[in-house]
CSV table of C-alpha atoms in Angstrom, one decimal:
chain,number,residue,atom,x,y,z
N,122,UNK,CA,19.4,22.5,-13.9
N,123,UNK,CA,18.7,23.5,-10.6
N,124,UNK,CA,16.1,25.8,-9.1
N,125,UNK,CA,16.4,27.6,-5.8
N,126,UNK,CA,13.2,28.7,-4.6
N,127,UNK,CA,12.0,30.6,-1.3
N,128,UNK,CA,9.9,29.2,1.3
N,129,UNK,CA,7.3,32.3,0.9
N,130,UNK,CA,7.2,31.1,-2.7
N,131,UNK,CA,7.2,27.0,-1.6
N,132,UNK,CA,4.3,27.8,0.5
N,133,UNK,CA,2.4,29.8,-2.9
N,134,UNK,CA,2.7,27.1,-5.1
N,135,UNK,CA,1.6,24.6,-2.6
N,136,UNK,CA,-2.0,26.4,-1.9
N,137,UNK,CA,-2.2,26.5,-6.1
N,138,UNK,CA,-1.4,23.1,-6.7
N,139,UNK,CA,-3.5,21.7,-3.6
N,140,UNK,CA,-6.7,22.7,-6.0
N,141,UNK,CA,-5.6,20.7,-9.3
N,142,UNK,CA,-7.4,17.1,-10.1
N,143,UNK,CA,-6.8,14.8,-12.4
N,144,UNK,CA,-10.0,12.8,-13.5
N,145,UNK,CA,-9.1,9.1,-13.3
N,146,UNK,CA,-11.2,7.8,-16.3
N,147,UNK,CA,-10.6,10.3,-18.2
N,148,UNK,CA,-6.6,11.6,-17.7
N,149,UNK,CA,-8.0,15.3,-18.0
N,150,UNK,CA,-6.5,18.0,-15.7
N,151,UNK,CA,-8.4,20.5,-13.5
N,152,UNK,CA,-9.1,22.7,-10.6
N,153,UNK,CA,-12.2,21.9,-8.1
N,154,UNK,CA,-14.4,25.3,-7.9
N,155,UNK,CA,-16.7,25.9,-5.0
N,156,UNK,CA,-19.0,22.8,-4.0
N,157,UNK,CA,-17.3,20.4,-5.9
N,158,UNK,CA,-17.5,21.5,-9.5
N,159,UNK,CA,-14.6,20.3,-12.0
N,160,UNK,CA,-13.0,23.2,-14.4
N,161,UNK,CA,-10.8,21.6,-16.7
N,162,UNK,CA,-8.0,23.1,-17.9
N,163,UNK,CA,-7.8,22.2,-21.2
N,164,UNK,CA,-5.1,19.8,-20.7
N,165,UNK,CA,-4.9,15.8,-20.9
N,166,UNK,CA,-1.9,14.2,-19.3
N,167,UNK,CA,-0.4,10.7,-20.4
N,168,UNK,CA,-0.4,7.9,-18.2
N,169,UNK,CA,3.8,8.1,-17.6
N,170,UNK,CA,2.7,12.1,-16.6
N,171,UNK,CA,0.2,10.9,-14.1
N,172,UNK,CA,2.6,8.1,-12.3
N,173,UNK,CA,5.4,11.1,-12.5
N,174,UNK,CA,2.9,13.3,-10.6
N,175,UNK,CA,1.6,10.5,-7.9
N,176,UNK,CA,5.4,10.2,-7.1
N,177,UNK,CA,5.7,13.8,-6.3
């Protein structure tokens, strides 16, 4: 399945995605809030998610 997308909404999801961690011990997903401070998002990835995401 393909998905065309617009460039307005390219440059959106870049600026939302830019913020998301993953901890490295710990596999859990997140955004970074103000000085530093980790918010996870109640979601744990598996290591084949995490080499999936490092290729992107």
């Amino acid at each position: 399945m393909e998905i065309k997308i617009k460039e307005k909404e390219v440059e959106l999801l870049k600026m939302i995605l830019r913020n998301l961690v993953v901890k490295s011990r710990t596999v859990e997903m997140g955004i970074i809030h103000g000085s530093d401070r980790f918010v996870m998002m109640n979601a744990i990835l598996k290591k084949s998610d995490i080499y999936e995401l490092e290729e992107l």
